[in-house]
Short mmCIF file of C-alpha atoms in Angstrom, two decimals:
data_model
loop_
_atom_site.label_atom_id
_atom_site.label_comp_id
_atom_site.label_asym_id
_atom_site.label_seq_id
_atom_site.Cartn_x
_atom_site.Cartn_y
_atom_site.Cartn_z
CA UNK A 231 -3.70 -25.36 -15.63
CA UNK A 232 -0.29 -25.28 -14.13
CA UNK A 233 -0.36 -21.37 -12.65
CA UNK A 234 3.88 -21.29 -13.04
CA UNK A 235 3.72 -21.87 -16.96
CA UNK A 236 0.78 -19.65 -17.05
CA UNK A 237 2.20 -16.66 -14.96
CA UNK A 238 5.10 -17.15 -17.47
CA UNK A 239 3.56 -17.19 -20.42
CA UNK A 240 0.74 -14.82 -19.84
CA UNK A 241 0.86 -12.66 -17.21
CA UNK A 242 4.63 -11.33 -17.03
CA UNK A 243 3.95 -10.28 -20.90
CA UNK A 244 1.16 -8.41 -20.05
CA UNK A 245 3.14 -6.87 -16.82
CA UNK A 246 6.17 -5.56 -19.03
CA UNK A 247 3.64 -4.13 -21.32
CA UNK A 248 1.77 -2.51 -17.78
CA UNK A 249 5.04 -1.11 -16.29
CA UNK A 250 5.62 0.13 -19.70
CA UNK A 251 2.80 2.76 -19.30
CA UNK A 252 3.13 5.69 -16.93
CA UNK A 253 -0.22 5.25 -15.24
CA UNK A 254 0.57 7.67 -12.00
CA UNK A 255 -2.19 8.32 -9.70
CA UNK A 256 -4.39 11.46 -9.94
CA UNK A 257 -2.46 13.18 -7.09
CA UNK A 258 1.04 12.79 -9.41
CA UNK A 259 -0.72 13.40 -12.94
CA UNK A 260 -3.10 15.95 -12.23
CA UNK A 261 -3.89 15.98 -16.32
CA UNK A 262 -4.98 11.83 -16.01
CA UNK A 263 -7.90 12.07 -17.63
CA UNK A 264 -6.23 14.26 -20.90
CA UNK A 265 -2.60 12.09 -20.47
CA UNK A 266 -4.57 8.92 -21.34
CA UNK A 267 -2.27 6.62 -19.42
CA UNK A 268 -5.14 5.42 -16.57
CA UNK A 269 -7.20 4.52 -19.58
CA UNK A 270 -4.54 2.64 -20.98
CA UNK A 271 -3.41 0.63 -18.21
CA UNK A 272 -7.21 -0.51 -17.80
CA UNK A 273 -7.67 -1.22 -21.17
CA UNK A 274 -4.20 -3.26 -20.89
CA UNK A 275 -6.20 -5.24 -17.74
CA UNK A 276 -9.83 -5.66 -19.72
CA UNK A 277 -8.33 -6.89 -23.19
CA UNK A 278 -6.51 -9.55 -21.48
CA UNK A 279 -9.18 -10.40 -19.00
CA UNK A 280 -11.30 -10.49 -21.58
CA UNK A 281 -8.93 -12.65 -23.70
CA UNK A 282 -8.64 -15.23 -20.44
CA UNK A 283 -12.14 -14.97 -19.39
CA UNK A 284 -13.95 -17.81 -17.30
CA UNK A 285 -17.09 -19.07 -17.65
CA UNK A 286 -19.95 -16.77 -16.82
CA UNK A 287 -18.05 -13.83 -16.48
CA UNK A 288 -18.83 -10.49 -17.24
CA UNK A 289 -16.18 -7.34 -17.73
CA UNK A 290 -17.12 -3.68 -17.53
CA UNK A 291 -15.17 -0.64 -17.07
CA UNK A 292 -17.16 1.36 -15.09
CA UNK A 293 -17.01 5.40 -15.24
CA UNK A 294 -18.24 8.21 -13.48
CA UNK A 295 -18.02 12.06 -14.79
CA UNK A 296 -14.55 13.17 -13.41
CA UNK A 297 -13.56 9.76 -11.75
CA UNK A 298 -11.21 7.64 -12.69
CA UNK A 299 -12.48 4.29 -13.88
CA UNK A 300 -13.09 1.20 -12.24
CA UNK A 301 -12.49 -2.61 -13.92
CA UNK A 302 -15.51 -4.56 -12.39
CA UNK A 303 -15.38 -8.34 -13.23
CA UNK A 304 -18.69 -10.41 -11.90
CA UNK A 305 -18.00 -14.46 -11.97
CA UNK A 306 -20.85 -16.80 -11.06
CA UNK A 307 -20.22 -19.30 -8.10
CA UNK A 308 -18.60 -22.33 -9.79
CA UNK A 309 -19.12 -26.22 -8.51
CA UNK A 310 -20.49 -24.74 -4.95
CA UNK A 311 -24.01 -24.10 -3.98
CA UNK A 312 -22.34 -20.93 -1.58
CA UNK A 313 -24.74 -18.12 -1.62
CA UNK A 314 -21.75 -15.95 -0.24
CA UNK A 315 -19.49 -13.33 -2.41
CA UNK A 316 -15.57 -13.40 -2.52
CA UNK A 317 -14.61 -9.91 -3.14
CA UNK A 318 -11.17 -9.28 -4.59
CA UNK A 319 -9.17 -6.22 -4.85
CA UNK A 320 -6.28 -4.76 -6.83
CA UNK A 321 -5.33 -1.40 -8.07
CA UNK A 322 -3.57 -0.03 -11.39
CA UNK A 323 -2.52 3.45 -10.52
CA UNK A 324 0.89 4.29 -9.78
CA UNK A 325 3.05 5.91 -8.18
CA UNK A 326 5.32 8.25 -9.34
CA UNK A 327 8.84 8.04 -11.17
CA UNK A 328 11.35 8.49 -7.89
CA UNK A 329 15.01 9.61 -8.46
CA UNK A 330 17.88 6.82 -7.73
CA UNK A 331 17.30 3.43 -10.57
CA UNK A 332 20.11 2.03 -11.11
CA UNK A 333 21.52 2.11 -14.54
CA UNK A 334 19.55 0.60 -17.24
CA UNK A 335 16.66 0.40 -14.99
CA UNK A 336 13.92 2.60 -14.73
CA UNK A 337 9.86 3.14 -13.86
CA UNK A 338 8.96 2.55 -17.20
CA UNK A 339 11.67 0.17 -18.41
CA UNK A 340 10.98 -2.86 -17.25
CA UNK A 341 13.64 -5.85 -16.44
CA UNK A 342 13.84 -8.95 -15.79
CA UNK A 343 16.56 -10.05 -14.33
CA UNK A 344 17.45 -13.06 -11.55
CA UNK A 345 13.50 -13.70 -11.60
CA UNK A 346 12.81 -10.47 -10.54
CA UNK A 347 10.70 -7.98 -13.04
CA UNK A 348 11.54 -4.68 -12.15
CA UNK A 349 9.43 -1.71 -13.08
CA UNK A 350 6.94 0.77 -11.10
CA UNK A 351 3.83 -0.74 -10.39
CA UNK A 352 4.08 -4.59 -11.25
CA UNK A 353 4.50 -5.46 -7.72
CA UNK A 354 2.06 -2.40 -6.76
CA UNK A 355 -0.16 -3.35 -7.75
CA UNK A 356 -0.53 -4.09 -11.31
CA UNK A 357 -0.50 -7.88 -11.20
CA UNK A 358 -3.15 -8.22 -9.07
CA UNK A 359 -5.93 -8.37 -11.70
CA UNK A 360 -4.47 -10.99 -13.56
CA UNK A 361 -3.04 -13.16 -10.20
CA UNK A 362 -7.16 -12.90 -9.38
CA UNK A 363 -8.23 -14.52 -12.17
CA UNK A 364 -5.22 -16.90 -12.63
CA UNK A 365 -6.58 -18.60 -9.91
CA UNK A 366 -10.10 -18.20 -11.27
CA UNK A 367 -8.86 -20.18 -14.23
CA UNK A 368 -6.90 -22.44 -12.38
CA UNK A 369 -10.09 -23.61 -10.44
CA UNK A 370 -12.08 -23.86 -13.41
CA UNK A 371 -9.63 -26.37 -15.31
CA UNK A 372 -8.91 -28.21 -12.12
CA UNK A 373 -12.76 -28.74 -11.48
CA UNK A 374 -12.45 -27.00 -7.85
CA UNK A 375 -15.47 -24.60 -6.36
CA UNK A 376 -15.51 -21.27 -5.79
CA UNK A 377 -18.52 -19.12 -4.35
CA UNK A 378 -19.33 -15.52 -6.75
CA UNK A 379 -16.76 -13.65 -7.28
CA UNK A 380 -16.43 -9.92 -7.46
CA UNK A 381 -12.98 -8.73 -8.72
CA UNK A 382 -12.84 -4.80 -8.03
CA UNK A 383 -9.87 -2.94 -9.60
CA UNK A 384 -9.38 0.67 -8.85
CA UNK A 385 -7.24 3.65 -10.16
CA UNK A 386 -7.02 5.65 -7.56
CA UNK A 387 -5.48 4.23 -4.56
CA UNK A 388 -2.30 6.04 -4.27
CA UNK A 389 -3.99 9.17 -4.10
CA UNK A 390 -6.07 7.64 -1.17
CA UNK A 391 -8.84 6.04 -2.87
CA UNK A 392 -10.88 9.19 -2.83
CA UNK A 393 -12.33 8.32 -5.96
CA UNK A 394 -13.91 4.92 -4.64
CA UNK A 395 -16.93 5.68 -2.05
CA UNK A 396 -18.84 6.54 -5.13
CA UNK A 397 -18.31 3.66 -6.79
CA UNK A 398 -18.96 1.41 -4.17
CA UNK A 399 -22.16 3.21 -3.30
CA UNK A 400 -23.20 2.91 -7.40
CA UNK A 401 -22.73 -0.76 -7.25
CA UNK A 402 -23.78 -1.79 -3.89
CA UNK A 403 -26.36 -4.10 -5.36
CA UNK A 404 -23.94 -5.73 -7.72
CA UNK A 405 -21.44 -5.99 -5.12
CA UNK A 406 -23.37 -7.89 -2.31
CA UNK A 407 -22.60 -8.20 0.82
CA UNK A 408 -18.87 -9.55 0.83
CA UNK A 409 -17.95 -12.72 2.94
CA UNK A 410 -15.05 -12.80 2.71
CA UNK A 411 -12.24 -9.89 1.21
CA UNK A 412 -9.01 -10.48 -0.63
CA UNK A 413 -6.73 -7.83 -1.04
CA UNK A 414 -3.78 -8.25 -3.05
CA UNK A 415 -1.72 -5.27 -2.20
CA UNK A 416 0.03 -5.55 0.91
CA UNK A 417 3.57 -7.28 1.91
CA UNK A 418 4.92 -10.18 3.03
CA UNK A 419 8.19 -10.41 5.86
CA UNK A 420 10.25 -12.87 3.62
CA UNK A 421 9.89 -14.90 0.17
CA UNK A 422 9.86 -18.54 1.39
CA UNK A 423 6.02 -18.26 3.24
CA UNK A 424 2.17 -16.99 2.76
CA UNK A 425 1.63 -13.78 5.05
CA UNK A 426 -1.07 -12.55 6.10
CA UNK A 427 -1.51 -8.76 6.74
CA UNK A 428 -3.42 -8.27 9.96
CA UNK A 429 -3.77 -4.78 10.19
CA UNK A 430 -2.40 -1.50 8.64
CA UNK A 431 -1.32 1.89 9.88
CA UNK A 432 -2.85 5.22 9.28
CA UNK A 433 -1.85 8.31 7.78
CA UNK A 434 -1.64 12.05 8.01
CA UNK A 435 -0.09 14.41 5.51
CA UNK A 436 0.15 18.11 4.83
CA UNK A 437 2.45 21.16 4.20
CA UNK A 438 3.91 23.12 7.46
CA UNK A 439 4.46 26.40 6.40
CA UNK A 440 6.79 28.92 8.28
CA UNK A 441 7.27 32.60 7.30
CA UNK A 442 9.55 35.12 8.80
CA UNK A 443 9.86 37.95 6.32
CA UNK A 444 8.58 39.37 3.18
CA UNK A 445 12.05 38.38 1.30
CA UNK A 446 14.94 37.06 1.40
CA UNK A 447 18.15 39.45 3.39
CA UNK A 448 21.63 38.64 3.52
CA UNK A 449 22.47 36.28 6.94
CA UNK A 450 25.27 38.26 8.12
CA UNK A 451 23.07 41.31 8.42
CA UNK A 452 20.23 39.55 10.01
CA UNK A 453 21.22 36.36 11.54
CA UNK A 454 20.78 37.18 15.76
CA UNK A 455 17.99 39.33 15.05
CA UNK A 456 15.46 37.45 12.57
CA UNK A 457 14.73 33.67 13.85
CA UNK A 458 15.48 31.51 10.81
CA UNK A 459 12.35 29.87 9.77
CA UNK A 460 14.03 26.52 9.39
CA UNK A 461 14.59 26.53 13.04
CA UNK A 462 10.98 27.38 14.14
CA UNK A 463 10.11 24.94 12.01
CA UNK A 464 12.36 22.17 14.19
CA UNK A 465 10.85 23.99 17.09
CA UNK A 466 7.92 22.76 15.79
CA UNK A 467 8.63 19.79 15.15
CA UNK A 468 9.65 18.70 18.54
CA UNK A 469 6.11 19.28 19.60
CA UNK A 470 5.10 16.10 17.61
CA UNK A 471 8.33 14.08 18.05
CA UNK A 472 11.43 13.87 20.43
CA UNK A 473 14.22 14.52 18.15
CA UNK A 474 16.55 12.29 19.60
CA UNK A 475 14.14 8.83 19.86
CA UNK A 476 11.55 9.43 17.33
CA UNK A 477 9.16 8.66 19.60
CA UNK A 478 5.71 10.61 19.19
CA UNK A 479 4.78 12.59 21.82
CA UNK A 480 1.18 13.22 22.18
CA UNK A 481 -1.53 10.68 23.38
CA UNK A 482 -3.29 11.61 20.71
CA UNK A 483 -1.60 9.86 18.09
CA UNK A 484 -1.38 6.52 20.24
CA UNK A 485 -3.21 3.27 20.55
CA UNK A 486 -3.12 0.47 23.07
CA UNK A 487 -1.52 -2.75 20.95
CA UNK A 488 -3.87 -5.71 21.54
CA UNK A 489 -1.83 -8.80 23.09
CA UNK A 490 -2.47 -10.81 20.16
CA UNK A 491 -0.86 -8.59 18.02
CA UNK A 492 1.99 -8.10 20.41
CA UNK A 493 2.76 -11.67 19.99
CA UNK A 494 2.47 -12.14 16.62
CA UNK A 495 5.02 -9.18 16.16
CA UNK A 496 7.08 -11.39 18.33
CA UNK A 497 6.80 -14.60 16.16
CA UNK A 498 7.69 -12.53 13.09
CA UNK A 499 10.73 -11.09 14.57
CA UNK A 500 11.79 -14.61 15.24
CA UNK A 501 11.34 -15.79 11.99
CA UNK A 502 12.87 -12.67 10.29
CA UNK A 503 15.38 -11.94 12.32
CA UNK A 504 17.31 -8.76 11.71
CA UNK A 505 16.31 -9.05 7.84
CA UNK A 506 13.60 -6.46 9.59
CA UNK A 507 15.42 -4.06 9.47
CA UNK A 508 18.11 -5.35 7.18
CA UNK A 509 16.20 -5.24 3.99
CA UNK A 510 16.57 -1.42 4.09
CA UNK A 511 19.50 -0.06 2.14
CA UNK A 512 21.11 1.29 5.12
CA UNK A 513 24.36 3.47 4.56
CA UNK A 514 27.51 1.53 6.26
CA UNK A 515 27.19 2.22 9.77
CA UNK A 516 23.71 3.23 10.03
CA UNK A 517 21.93 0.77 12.48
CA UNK A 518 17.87 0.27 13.17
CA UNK A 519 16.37 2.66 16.01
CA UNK A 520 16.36 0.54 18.47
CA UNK A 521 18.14 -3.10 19.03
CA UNK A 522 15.05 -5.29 20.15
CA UNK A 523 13.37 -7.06 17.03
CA UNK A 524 9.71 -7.54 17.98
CA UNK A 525 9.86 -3.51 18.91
CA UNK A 526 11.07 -2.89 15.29
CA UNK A 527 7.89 -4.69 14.13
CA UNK A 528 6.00 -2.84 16.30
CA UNK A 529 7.17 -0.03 15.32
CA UNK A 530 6.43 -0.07 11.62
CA UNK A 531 2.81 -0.89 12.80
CA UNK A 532 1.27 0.14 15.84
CA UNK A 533 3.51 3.09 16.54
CA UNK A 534 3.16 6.55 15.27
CA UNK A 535 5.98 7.65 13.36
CA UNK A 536 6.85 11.26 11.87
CA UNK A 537 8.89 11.73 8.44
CA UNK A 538 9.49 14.82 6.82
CA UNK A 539 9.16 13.66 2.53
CA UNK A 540 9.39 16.79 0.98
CA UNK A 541 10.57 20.53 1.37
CA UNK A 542 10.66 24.07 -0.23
CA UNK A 543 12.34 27.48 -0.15
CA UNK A 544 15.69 26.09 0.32
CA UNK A 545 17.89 26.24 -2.73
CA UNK A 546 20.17 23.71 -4.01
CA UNK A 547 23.46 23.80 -2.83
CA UNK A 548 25.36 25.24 -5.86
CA UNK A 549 22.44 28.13 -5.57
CA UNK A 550 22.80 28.51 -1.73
CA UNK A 551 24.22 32.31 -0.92
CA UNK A 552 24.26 33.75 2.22
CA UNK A 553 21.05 34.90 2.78
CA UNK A 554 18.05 34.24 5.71
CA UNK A 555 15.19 32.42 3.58
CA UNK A 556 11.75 34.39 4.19
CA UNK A 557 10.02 31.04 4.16
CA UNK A 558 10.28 27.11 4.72
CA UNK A 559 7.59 24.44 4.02
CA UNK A 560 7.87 21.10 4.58
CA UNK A 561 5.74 17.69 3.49
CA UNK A 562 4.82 15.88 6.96
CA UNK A 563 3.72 12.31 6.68
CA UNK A 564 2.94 11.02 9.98
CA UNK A 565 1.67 7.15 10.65
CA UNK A 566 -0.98 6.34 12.64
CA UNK A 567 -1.99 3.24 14.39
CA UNK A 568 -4.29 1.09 12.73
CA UNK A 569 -7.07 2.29 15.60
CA UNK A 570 -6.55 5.80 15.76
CA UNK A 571 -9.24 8.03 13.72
CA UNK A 572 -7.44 9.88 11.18
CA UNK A 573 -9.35 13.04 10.36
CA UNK A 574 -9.63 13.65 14.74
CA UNK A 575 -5.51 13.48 14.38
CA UNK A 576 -5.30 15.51 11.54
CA UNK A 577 -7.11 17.99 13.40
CA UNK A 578 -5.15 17.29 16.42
CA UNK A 579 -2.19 17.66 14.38
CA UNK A 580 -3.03 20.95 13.20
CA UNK A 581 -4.06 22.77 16.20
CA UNK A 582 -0.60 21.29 18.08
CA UNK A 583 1.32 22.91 14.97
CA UNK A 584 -0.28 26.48 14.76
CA UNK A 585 -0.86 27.02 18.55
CA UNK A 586 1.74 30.03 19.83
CA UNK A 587 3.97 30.17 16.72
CA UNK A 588 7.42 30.79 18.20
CA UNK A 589 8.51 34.94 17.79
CA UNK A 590 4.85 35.34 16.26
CA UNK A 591 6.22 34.03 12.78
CA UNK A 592 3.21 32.78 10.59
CA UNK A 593 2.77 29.13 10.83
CA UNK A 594 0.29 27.36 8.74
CA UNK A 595 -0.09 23.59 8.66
CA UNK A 596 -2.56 22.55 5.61
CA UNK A 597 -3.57 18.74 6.06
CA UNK A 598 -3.52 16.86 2.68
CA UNK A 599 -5.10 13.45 2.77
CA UNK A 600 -5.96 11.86 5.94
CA UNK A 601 -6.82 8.21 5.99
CA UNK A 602 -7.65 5.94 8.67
CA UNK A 603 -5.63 2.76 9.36
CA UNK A 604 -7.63 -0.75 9.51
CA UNK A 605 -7.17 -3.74 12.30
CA UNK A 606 -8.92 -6.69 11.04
CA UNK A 607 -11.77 -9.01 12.73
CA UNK A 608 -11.05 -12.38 14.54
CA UNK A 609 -9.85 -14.84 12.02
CA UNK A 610 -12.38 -17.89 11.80
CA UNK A 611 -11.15 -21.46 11.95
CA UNK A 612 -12.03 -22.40 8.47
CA UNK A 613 -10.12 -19.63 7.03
CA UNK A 614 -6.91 -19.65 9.60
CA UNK A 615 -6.69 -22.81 8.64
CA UNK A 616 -6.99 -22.84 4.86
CA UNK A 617 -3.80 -20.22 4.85
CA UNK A 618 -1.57 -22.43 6.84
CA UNK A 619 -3.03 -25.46 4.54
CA UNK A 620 -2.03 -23.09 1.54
CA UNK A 621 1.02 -21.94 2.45
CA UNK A 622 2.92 -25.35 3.60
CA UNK A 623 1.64 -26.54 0.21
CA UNK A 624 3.01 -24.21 -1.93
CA UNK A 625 5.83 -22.77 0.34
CA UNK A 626 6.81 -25.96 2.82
CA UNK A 627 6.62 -23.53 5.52
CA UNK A 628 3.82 -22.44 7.70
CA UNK A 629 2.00 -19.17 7.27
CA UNK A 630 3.08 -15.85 8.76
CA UNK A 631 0.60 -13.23 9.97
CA UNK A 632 1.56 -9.93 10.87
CA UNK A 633 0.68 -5.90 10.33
CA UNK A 634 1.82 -3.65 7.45
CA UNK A 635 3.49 0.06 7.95
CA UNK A 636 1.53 1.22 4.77
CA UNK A 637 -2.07 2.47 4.00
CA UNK A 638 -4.15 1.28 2.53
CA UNK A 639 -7.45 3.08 2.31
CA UNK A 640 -9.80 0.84 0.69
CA UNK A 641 -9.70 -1.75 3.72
CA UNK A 642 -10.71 0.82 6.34
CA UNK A 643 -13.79 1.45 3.84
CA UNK A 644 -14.69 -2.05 3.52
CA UNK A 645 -13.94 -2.97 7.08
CA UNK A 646 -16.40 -0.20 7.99
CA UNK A 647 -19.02 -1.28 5.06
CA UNK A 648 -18.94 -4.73 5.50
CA UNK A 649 -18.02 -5.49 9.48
CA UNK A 650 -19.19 -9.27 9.78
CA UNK A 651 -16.33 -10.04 6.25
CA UNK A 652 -13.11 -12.13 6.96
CA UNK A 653 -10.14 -10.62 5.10
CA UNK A 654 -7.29 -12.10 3.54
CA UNK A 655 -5.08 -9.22 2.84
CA UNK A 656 -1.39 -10.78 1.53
CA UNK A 657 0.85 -9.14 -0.80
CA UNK A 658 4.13 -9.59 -2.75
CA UNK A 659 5.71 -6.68 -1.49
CA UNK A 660 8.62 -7.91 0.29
CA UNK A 661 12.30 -7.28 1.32
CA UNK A 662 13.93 -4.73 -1.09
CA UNK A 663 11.09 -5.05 -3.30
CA UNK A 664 11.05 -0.97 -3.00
CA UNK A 665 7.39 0.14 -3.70
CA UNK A 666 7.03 3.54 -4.39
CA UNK A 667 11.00 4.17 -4.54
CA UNK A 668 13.60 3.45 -6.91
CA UNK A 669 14.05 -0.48 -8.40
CA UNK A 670 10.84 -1.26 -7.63
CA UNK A 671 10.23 -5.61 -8.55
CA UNK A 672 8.10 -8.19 -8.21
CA UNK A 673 9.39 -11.11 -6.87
CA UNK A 674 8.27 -13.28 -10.11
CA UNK A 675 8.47 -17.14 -8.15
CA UNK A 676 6.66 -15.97 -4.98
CA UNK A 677 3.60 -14.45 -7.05
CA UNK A 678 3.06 -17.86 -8.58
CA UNK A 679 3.16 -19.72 -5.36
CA UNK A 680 0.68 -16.54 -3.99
CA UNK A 681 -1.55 -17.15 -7.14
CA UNK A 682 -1.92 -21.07 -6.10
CA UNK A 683 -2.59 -20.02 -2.49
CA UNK A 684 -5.64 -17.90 -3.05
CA UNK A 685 -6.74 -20.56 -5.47
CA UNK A 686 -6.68 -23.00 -2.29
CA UNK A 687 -7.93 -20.25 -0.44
CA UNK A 688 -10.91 -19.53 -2.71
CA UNK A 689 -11.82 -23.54 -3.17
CA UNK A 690 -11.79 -23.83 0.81
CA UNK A 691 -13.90 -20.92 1.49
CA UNK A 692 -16.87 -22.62 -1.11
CA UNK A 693 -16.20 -25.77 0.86
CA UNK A 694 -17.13 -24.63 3.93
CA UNK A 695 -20.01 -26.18 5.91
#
């Protein structure tokens, strides 16, 4: 089976009928289960799993009362006498719409144009499922080994995964004991090479609530002798970060970064260059927080970061009067290291925030999900070297390793479930690819060439002595 013809003439029709379907996570469609689109997207997965089956392998979609479901595919080991399990991992939730497509583009309209296919949720990660058992196939017809195989798809990961300890407690003994992991759902620095995610960061979130008064009184009356609760809130603020570095103030939040990683972060920002920090849509003139390259990488993931994503009680513009709010709130998202505990920050966090509220206002910070980052084992030789094998095959360039800014809460489970696995966590998810914003794509050519390295991947691993 050449995987190119068959990612062309299978799996992006399948993908524009995914992206099609408005399958947002729990946390953005709080009617899911009524809406029907979850359901959808999975039956979208099963009927063509189903349709491109391989030998031996069995399909169910898996429910529990109030959960969203879970596409389990089992595949028996294949030309190998492994008694190891491959786990693989994708998800099919979304997230939500985002203001700012460009014209004739939108979440659920997908494009393809200059072999991109634009859309939310083909890149993130709806092609996962089939990319898994593309190179299932592609073993199967080529006469190559592969150990068992459990494919694990999810709905629920961009609400944090909440719904998947259950699951993975309900089919521990189908599951196994995992070997090795492969998680399709992470980036990669540039198109032209295989990357491999070595760790991700953490995450807090929550509302910060400030109130001053009971209602709203005009500004000229009160201004000098009511605080505005927008400024306590930056008052507030500056407890977690210095406003004019970013940088994170307390120890708390911090994590030594181990050597290796350190110099990994410097290989990438070699080979990237300032496409680090270029691949953002920067306004003109708007430059990268600091100049050195490696500390950009750094940066996006072993330093804490603060970003304010959402805020209420301040009108829009046209509806702005003169008048002292009563109240602010504002969405905090703050990024962990990949070794800091999450729910002792978020408690941390917290207590900083609602400790001697400035003029006695009434400051309440409510964490929303907290999820611990992951830093993954010592690579072993067999599988260092089946990535670099992979990726100057299929790339002509050497592989790439390097840690992710996202979350991604389902490899801090397994990492804690299953601490003797090896992990190959890659991704297509590169520069200007966009998840979760507007013009969202997957990069069509470099999931193909992915596809073909976890085949290699896969084949190697049943190889092994």
């Amino acid at each position: 089976m050449k995987i190119s013809q068959f990612w062309d003439d299978s799996i992006v029709p399948a993908l524009v009928d995914y992206i099609r379907i408005p399958a947002k996570s729990p946390h953005f469609d709080k009617q899911w289960s009524k809406n029907g689109y979850i359901d959808a997207a999975v039956e979208l997965a099963a009927n063509w799993c189903r349709k491109n089956a391989v030998p031996g392998m069995k399909l169910e979609v898996v429910r529990m009362d109030g959960r969203t479901p879970l596409l389990l595919l089992e595949i028996p080991a294949f030309q190998s006498s492994s008694k190891e399990t491959v786990l693989m991992y994708g998800h099919l939730d979304k997230q939500p719409e985002m203001v700012g497509w460009r014209e004739g583009y939108g979440p659920w309209v997908p494009v393809i144009k200059d072999g991109k296919l634009y859309g939310r949720g083909g890149a993130d990660d709806g092609y996962a499922v089939f990319a898994s058992l593309a190179a299932l196939k592609a073993l199967h017809e080529e006469k190559r080994p592969h150990a068992r195989i459990v494919v694990l798809i999810e709905c629920c990961e961009e609400s944090g995964s909440y719904d998947l300890p259950p699951y993975l407690d309900k089919l521990e003994s189908r599951i196994g004991t995992p070997a090795l992991v492969v998680g399709l759902d992470s980036g990669c620095g540039n198109y032209q090479q295989l990357w491999n995610t070595t760790s991700l960061r953490g995450l807090i979130n929550g509302l910060l609530s400030v109130e001053v008064l009971g209602e709203g009184v005009h500004s000229g009356d009160a201004s000098g002798v009511v605080a505005s609760s927008f400024r306590i809130a930056r008052m507030l603020l500056d407890r977690i970060d210095a406003a004019d570095t970013g940088i994170v103030k307390h120890s708390a939040f911090h994590a030594q970064i181990p050597p290796e990683r350190a110099a990994q972060a410097k290989k990438a920002a070699e080979v990237l260059g300032e496409e680090i920090w270029r691949k953002f849509p920067f306004v003109p003139g708007m430059q990268p927080m600091q100049p050195d390259l490696a500390d950009l990488v750094l940066n996006r993931t072993w330093r804490p970061f603060l970003a304010v994503t959402g805020a209420d009680g301040l009108p829009p513009p046209p509806s702005a009067g003169n008048v002292l709010r009563p109240k602010t709130e504002l969405v905090l998202s703050l990024r962990l290291p990949p070794t800091v505990n999450a729910d002792s920050a978020a408690r941390q966090l917290k207590a900083i925030l609602e400790a001697d509220p400035p003029y006695g206002a009434r400051v309440t910070f409510t964490p929303g999900h907290a999820g611990t980052g992951w830093h993954a084992p010592q690579t072993v030789r067999w599988l260092s070297d089946a990535v670099e094998a992979a990726s100057v095959k299929h790339y002509g360039k050497p592989s790439m390793s390097m840690g992710e800014g996202g979350t991604i809460p389902f490899m801090a489970m397994l990492g804690a479930k299953y601490p003797q696995a090896q992990f190959l966590i890659t991704g297509v998810l590169g520069p200007h690819s966009n998840a979760h914003g507007p013009n969202e794509f997957l990069h069509i050519d470099y999931a193909k060439r992915l596809t073909a390295c976890v085949a290699d991947v896969l084949a190697a691993h049943a190889s092994k002595t």
